[in-house]
Short mmCIF file of C-alpha atoms in Angstrom, two decimals:
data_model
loop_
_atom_site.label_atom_id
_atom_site.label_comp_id
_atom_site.label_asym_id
_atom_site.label_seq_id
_atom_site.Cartn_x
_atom_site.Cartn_y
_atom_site.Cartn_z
CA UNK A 2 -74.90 -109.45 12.88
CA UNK A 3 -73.25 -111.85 10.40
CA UNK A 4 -70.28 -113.23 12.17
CA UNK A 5 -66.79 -112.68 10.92
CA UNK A 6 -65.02 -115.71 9.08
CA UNK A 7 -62.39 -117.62 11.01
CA UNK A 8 -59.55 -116.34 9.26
CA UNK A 9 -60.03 -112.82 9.64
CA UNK A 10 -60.27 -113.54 13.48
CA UNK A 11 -57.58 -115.74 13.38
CA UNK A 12 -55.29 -112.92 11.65
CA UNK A 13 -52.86 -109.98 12.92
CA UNK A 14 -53.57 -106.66 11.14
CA UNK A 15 -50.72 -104.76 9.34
CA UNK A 16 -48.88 -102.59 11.22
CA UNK A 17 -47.78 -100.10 9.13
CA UNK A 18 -44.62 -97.00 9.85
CA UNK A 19 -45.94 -94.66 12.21
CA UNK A 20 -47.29 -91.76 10.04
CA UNK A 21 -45.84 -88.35 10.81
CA UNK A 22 -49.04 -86.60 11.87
CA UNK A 23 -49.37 -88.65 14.85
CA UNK A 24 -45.90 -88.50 16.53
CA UNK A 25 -45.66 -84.88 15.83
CA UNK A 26 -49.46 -84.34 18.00
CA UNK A 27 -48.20 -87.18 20.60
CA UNK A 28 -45.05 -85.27 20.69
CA UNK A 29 -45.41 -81.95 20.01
CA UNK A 30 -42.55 -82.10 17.44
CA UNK A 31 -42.64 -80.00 14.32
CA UNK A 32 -39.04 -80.64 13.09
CA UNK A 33 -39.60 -84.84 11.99
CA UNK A 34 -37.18 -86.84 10.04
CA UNK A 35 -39.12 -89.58 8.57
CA UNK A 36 -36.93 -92.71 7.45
CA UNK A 37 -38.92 -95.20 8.50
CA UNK A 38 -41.35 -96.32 5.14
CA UNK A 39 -38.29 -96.60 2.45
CA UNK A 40 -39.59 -93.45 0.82
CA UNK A 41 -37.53 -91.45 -1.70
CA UNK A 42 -36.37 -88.52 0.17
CA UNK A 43 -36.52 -86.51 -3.38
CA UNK A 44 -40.05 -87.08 -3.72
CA UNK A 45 -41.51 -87.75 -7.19
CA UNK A 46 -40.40 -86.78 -10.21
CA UNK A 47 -41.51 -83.51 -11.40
CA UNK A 48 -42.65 -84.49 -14.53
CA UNK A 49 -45.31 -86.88 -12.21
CA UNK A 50 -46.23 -83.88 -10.35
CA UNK A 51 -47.04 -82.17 -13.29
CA UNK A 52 -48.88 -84.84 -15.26
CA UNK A 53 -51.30 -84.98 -12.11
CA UNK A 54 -52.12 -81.25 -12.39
CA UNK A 55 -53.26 -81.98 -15.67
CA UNK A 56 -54.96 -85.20 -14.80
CA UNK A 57 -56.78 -83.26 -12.44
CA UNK A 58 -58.98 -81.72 -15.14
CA UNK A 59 -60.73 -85.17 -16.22
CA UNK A 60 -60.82 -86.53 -12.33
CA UNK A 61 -64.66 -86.32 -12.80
CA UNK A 62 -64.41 -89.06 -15.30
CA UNK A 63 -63.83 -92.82 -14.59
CA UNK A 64 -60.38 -93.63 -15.77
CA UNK A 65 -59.99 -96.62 -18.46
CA UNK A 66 -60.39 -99.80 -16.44
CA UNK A 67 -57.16 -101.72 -17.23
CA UNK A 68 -55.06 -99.00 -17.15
CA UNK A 69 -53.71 -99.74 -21.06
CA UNK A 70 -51.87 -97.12 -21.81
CA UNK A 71 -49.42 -97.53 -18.72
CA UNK A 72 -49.72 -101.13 -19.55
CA UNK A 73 -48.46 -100.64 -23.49
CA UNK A 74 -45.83 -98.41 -22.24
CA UNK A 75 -44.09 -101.18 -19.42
CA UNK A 76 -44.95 -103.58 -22.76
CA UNK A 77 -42.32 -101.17 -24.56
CA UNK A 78 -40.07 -101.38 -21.71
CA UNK A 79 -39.70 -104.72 -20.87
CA UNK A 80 -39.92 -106.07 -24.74
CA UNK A 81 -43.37 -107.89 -24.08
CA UNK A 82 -46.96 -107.72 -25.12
CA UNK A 83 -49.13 -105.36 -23.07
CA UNK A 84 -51.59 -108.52 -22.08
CA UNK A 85 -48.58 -109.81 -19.62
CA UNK A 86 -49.26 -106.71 -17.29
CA UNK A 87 -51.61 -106.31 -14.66
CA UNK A 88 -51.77 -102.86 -13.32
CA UNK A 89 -52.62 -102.69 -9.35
CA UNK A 90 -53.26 -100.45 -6.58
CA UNK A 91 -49.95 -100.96 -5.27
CA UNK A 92 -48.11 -103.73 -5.76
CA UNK A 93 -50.19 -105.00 -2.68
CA UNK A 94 -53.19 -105.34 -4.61
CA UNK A 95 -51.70 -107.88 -7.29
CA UNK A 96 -50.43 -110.56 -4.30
CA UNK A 97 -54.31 -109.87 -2.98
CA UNK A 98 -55.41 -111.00 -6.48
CA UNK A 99 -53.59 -113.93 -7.05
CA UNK A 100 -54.22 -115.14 -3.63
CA UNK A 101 -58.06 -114.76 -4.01
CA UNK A 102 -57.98 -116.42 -7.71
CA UNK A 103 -55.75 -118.97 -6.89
CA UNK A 104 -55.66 -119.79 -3.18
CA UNK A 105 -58.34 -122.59 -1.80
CA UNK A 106 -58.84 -122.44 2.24
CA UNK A 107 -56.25 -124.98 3.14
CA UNK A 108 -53.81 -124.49 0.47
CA UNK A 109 -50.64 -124.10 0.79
CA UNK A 110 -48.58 -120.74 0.46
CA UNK A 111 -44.68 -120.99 0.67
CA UNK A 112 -43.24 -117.83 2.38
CA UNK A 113 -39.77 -116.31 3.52
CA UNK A 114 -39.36 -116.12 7.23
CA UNK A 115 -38.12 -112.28 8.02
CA UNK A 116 -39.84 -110.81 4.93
CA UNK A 117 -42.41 -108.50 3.74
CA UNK A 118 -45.43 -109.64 5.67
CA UNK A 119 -47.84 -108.97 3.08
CA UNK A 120 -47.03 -112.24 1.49
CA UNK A 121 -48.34 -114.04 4.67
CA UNK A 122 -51.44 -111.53 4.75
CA UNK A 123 -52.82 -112.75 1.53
CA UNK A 124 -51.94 -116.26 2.29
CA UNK A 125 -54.15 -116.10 6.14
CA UNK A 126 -57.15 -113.66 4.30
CA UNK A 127 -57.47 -116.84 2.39
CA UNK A 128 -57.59 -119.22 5.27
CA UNK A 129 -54.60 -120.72 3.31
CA UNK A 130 -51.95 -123.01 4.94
CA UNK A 131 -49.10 -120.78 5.28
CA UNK A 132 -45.47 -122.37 5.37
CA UNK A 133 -42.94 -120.35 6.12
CA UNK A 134 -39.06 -121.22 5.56
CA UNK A 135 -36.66 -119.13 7.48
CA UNK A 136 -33.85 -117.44 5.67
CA UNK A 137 -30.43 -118.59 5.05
CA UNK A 138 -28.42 -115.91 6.55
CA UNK A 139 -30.25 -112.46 5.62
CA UNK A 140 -31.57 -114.00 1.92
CA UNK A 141 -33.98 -116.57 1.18
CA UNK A 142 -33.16 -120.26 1.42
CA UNK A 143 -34.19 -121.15 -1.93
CA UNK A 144 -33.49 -125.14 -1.85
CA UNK A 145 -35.51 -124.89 1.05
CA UNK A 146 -38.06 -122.99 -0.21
CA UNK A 147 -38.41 -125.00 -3.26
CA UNK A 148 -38.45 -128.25 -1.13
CA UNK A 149 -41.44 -127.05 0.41
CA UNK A 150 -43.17 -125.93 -2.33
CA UNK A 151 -42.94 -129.74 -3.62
CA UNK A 152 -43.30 -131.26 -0.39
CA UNK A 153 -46.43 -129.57 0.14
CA UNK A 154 -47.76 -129.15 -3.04
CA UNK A 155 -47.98 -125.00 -2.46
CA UNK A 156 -50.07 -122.86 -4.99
CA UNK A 157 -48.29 -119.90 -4.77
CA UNK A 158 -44.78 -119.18 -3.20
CA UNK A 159 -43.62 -115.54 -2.40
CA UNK A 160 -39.89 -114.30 -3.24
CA UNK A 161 -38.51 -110.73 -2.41
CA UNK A 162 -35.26 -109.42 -4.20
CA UNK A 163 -33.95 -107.32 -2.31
CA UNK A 164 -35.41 -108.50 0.64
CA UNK A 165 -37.47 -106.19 2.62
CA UNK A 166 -36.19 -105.92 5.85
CA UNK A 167 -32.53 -106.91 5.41
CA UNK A 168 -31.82 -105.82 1.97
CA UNK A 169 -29.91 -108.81 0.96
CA UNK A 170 -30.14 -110.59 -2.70
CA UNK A 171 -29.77 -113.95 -4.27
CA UNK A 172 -28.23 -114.98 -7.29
CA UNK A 173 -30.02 -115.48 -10.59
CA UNK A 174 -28.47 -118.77 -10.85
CA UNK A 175 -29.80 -119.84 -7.66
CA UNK A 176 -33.30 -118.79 -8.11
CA UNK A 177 -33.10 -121.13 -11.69
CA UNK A 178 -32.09 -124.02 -9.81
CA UNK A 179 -34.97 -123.31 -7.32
CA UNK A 180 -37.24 -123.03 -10.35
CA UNK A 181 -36.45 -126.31 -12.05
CA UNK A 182 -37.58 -128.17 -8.24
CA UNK A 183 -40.70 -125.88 -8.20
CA UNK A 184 -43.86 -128.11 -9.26
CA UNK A 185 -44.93 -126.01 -12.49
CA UNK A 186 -48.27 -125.91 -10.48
CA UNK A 187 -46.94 -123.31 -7.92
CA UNK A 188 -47.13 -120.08 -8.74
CA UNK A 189 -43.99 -118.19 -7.86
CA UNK A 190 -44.15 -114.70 -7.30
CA UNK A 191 -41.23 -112.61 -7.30
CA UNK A 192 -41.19 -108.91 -5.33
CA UNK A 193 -39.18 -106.36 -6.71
CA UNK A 194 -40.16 -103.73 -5.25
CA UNK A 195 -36.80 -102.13 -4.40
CA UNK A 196 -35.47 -103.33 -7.77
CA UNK A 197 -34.29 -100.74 -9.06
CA UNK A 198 -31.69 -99.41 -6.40
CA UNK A 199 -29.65 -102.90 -7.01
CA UNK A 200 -26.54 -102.90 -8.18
CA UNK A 201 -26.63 -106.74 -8.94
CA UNK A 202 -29.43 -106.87 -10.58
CA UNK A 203 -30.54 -109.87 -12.90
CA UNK A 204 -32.66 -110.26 -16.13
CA UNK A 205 -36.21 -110.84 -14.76
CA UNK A 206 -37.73 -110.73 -18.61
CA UNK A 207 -35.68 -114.04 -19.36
CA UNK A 208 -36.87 -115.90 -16.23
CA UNK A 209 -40.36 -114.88 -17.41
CA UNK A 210 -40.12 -116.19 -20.59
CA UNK A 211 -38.25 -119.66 -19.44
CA UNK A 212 -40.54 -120.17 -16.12
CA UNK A 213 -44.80 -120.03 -17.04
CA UNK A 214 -45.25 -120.29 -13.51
CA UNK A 215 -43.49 -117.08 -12.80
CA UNK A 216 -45.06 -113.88 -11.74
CA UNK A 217 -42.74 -110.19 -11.26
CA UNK A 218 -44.15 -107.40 -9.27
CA UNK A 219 -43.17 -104.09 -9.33
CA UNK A 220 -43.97 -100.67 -7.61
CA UNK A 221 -43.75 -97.10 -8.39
CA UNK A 222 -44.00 -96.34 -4.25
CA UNK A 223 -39.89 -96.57 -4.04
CA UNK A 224 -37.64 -95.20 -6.07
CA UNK A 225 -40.27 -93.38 -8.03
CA UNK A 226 -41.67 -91.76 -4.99
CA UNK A 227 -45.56 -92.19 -5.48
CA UNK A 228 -46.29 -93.95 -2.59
CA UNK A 229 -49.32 -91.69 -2.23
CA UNK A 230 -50.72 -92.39 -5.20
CA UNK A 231 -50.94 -96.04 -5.13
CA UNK A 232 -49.14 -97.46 -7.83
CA UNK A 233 -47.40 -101.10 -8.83
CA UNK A 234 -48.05 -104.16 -10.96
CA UNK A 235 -47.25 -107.27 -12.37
CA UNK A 236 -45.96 -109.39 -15.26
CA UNK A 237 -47.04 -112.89 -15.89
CA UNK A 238 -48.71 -115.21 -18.32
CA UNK A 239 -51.69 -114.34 -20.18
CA UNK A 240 -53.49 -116.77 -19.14
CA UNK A 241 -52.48 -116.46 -15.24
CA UNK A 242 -53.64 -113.20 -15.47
CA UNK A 243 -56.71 -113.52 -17.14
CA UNK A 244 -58.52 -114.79 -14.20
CA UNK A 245 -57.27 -111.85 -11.91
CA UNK A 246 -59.53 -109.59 -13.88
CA UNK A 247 -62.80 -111.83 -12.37
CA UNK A 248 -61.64 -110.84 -9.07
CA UNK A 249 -60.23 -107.08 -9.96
CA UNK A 250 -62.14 -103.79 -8.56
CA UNK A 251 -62.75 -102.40 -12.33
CA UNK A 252 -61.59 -98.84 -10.92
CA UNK A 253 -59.22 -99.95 -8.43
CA UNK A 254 -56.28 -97.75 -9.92
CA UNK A 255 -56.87 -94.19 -10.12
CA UNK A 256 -56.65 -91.85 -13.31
CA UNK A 257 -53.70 -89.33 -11.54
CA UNK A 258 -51.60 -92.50 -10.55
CA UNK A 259 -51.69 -93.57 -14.30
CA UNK A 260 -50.94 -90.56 -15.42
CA UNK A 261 -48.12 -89.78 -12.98
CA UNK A 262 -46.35 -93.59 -13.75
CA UNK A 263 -46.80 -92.64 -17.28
CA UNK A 264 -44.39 -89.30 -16.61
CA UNK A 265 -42.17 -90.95 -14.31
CA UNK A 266 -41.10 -93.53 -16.50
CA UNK A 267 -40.02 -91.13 -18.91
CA UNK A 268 -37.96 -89.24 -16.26
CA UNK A 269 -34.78 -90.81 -16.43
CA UNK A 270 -32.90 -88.60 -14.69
CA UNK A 271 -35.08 -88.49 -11.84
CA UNK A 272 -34.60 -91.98 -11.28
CA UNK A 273 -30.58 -91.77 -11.58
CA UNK A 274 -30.24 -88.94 -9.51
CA UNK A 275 -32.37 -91.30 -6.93
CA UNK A 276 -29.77 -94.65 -7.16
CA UNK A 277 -26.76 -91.87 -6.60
CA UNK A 278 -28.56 -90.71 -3.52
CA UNK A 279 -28.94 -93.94 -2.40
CA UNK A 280 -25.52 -95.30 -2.87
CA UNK A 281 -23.69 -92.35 -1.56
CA UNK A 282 -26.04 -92.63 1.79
CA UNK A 283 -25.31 -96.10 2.18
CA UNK A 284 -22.12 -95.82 1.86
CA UNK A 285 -22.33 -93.05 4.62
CA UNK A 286 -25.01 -95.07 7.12
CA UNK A 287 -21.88 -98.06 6.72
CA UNK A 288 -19.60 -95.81 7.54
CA UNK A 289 -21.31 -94.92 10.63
CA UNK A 290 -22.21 -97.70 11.82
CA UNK A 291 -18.42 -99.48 11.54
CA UNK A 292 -17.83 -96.41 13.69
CA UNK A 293 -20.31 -96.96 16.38
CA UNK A 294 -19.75 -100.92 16.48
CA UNK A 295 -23.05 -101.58 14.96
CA UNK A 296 -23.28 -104.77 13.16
CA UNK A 297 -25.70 -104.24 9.74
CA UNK A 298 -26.59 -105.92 6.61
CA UNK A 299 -25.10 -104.90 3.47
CA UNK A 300 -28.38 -103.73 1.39
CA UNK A 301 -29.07 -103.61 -2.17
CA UNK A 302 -32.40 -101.68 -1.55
CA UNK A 303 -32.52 -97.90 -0.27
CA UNK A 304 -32.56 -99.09 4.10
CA UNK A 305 -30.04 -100.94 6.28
CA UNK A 306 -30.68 -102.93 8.68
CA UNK A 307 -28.72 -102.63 11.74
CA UNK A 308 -28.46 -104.05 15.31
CA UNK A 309 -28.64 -101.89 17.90
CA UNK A 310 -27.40 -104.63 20.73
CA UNK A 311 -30.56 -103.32 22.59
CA UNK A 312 -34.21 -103.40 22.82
CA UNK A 313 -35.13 -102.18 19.07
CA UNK A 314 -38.37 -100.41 21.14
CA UNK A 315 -36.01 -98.38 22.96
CA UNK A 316 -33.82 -97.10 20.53
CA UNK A 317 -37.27 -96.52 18.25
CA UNK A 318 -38.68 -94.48 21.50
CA UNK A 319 -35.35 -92.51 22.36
CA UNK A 320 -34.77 -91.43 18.72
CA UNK A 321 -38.57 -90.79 17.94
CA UNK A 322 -37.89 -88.10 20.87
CA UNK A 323 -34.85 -86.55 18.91
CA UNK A 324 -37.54 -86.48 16.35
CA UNK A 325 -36.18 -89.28 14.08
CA UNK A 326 -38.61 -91.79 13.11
CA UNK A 327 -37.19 -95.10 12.17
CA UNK A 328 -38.72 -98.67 12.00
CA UNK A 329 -38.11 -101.06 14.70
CA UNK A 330 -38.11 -104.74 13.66
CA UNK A 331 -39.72 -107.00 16.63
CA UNK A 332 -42.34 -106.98 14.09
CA UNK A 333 -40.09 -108.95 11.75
CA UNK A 334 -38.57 -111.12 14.43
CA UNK A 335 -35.67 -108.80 14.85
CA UNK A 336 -35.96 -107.73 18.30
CA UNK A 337 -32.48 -105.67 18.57
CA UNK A 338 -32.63 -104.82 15.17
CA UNK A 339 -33.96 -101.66 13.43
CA UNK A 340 -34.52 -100.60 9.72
CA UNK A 341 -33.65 -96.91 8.52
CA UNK A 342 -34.31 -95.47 4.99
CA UNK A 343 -31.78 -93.98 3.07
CA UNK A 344 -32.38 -89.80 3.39
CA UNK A 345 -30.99 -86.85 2.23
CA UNK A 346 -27.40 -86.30 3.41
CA UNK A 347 -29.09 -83.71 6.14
CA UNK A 348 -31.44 -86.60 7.45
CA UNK A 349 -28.55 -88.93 7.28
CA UNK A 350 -26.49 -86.98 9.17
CA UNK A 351 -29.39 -86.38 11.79
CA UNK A 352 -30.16 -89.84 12.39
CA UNK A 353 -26.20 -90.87 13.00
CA UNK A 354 -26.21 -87.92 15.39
CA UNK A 355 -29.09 -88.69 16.84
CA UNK A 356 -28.46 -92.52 17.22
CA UNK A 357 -24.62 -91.48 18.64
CA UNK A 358 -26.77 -89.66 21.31
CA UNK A 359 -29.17 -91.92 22.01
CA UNK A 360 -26.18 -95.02 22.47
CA UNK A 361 -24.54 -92.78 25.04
CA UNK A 362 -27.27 -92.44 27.26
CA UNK A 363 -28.34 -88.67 26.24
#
């Protein structure tokens, strides 16, 4: 049998949530709060729900390969021409893409410590050298980040706004100071996944059109609540994406997930009723937390992070048995610190009773 490269062996898989089917059999719990994947709690928009029932009629046929009318639509949207999107299986897939197309074994690949660890995924797949720059505070160090990216001459260099797992954000003006020290070589790729529940948000289209080198991703598994379906892409220069098409699966996005982003863009008050959710459980998680002398990190994204003061594994195991599933973060480096998504006011107020609980001993 062939043998598998050096990188692969060389590489720690993802370790994704723990999905609800297999705590409830481990467990034998039937009664689950899950808040541990940044989902929205209100599930997708109904006008998604129903574009996929019709969708359903024409799944026997291959859906249009780039995905164009989704792609003319975020053209509308964001004021640019439909050839500057690049529509993905997930936001995942367009970070796999532009690491394949553009990363050499060896090269270098600037990354945040304590951040999404896709980022470094792509980067390792590659046999790339990944660099990673820890962050200043909760937030990325961009002067350091930038340095790097010079110092090593990187290819591509990952951003997150907010930051997945602390939530935190960085000024526009900061990330155009980075820019101007960025070699116009590196690639820099922006995350946004959680853009939409910030309340400081900044004008990503502009940045686009000053920086060539820059890349924004976005998903429709957050706010819009199709993380089943696969859904997210990204904006960039013609001819930076061009090449991604060479490397592309020509189905890789699915005819239902069009047809459901298609809907949920157009469901407005889906996605406001979604950011008043959020802000109204943060507000309550904060409010807990002060109360239970719990230091967190003020989050622009729909999770806080918190620190427990204890093993993260412990609190993750003791609440998991209250049937509250939340993510521990050893995985990110944080081992006292765990990450809970922003539910309904009823999960919200289970997880604060549970955690209470669980901090006294019970």
């Amino acid at each position: 049998m062939a043998g598998v490269r050096a990188a692969v062996q060389a590489m720690r898989p993802y370790v994704p949530g723990k999905p609800v089917e297999d705590v409830q059999r481990e467990l034998g719990l039937t009664d689950l709060v899950k808040l541990n994947q940044n989902e929205n709690p209100l599930g997708p928009s109904p006008r998604a729900v129903e574009a996929v029932r019709a969708a359903l009629a024409r799944a026997h046929t291959y859906p249009e390969g780039s995905a164009r009318a989704l792609r003319e639509r975020l053209g509308r949207l964001w004021d640019l021409p439909a050839e500057w999107f690049l529509v993905g299986n997930g936001s995942d897939e367009v970070f796999r893409l532009l690491a394949e197309v553009y990363l050499e074994p060896g090269a270098p690949v600037v990354v945040p410590g304590t951040s999404f660890s896709a980022y470094r995924f792509v980067g390792e797949l590659m046999g790339a050298e990944v660099v990673e720059v820890p962050l200043a505070g909760w937030t990325m160090d961009l002067p350091a980040m930038a340095e790097a990216a010079a110092r090593h001459g990187a290819r591509l260099l990952f951003l997150c706004r907010p930051n997945n797992p602390t939530g935190a954000v960085f000024p526009e003006a900061d990330l155009r100071r980075a820019m101007a020290r960025i070699p116009a070589s590196t690639l820099v790729v922006l995350d946004e996944a959680y853009r939409e529940f910030d309340t400081t948000p900044f004008d990503s289209r502009s940045l686009l059109l000053d920086h060539p080198n820059l890349v924004v991703t976005r998903t429709f598994s957050k706010i819009y609540g199709m993380a089943g379906l696969r859904l997210g892409y990204g904006i960039m220069r013609p001819e930076v994406l061009a090449p991604l098409y060479t490397a592309r699966d020509p189905f890789s996005v699915n005819g239902l997930a069009v047809a459901a982003g298609l809907a949920a863009l157009d469901d407005v008050e889906h996605l406001q009723r979604t950011q008043a959710l959020t802000r109204e459980g943060r507000a309550y998680l904060y409010a807990a937390f002060e109360r239970l002398g719990l230091p967190y990190v003020a989050s622009e994204a729909n999770f806080v992070l918190f620190d427990a003061g204890r093993p993260a594994a412990e609190v993750f195991d003791r609440l998991l048995r209250r049937g509250v599933l939340v993510r521990p973060c050893g995985s990110f480096g944080l081992p006292t610190h765990l990450r809970v998504t922003v539910g309904t006011p009823e999960e919200n107020a289970r997880f604060v009773a549970a955690l209470e609980a669980v901090l006294r001993g019970g």
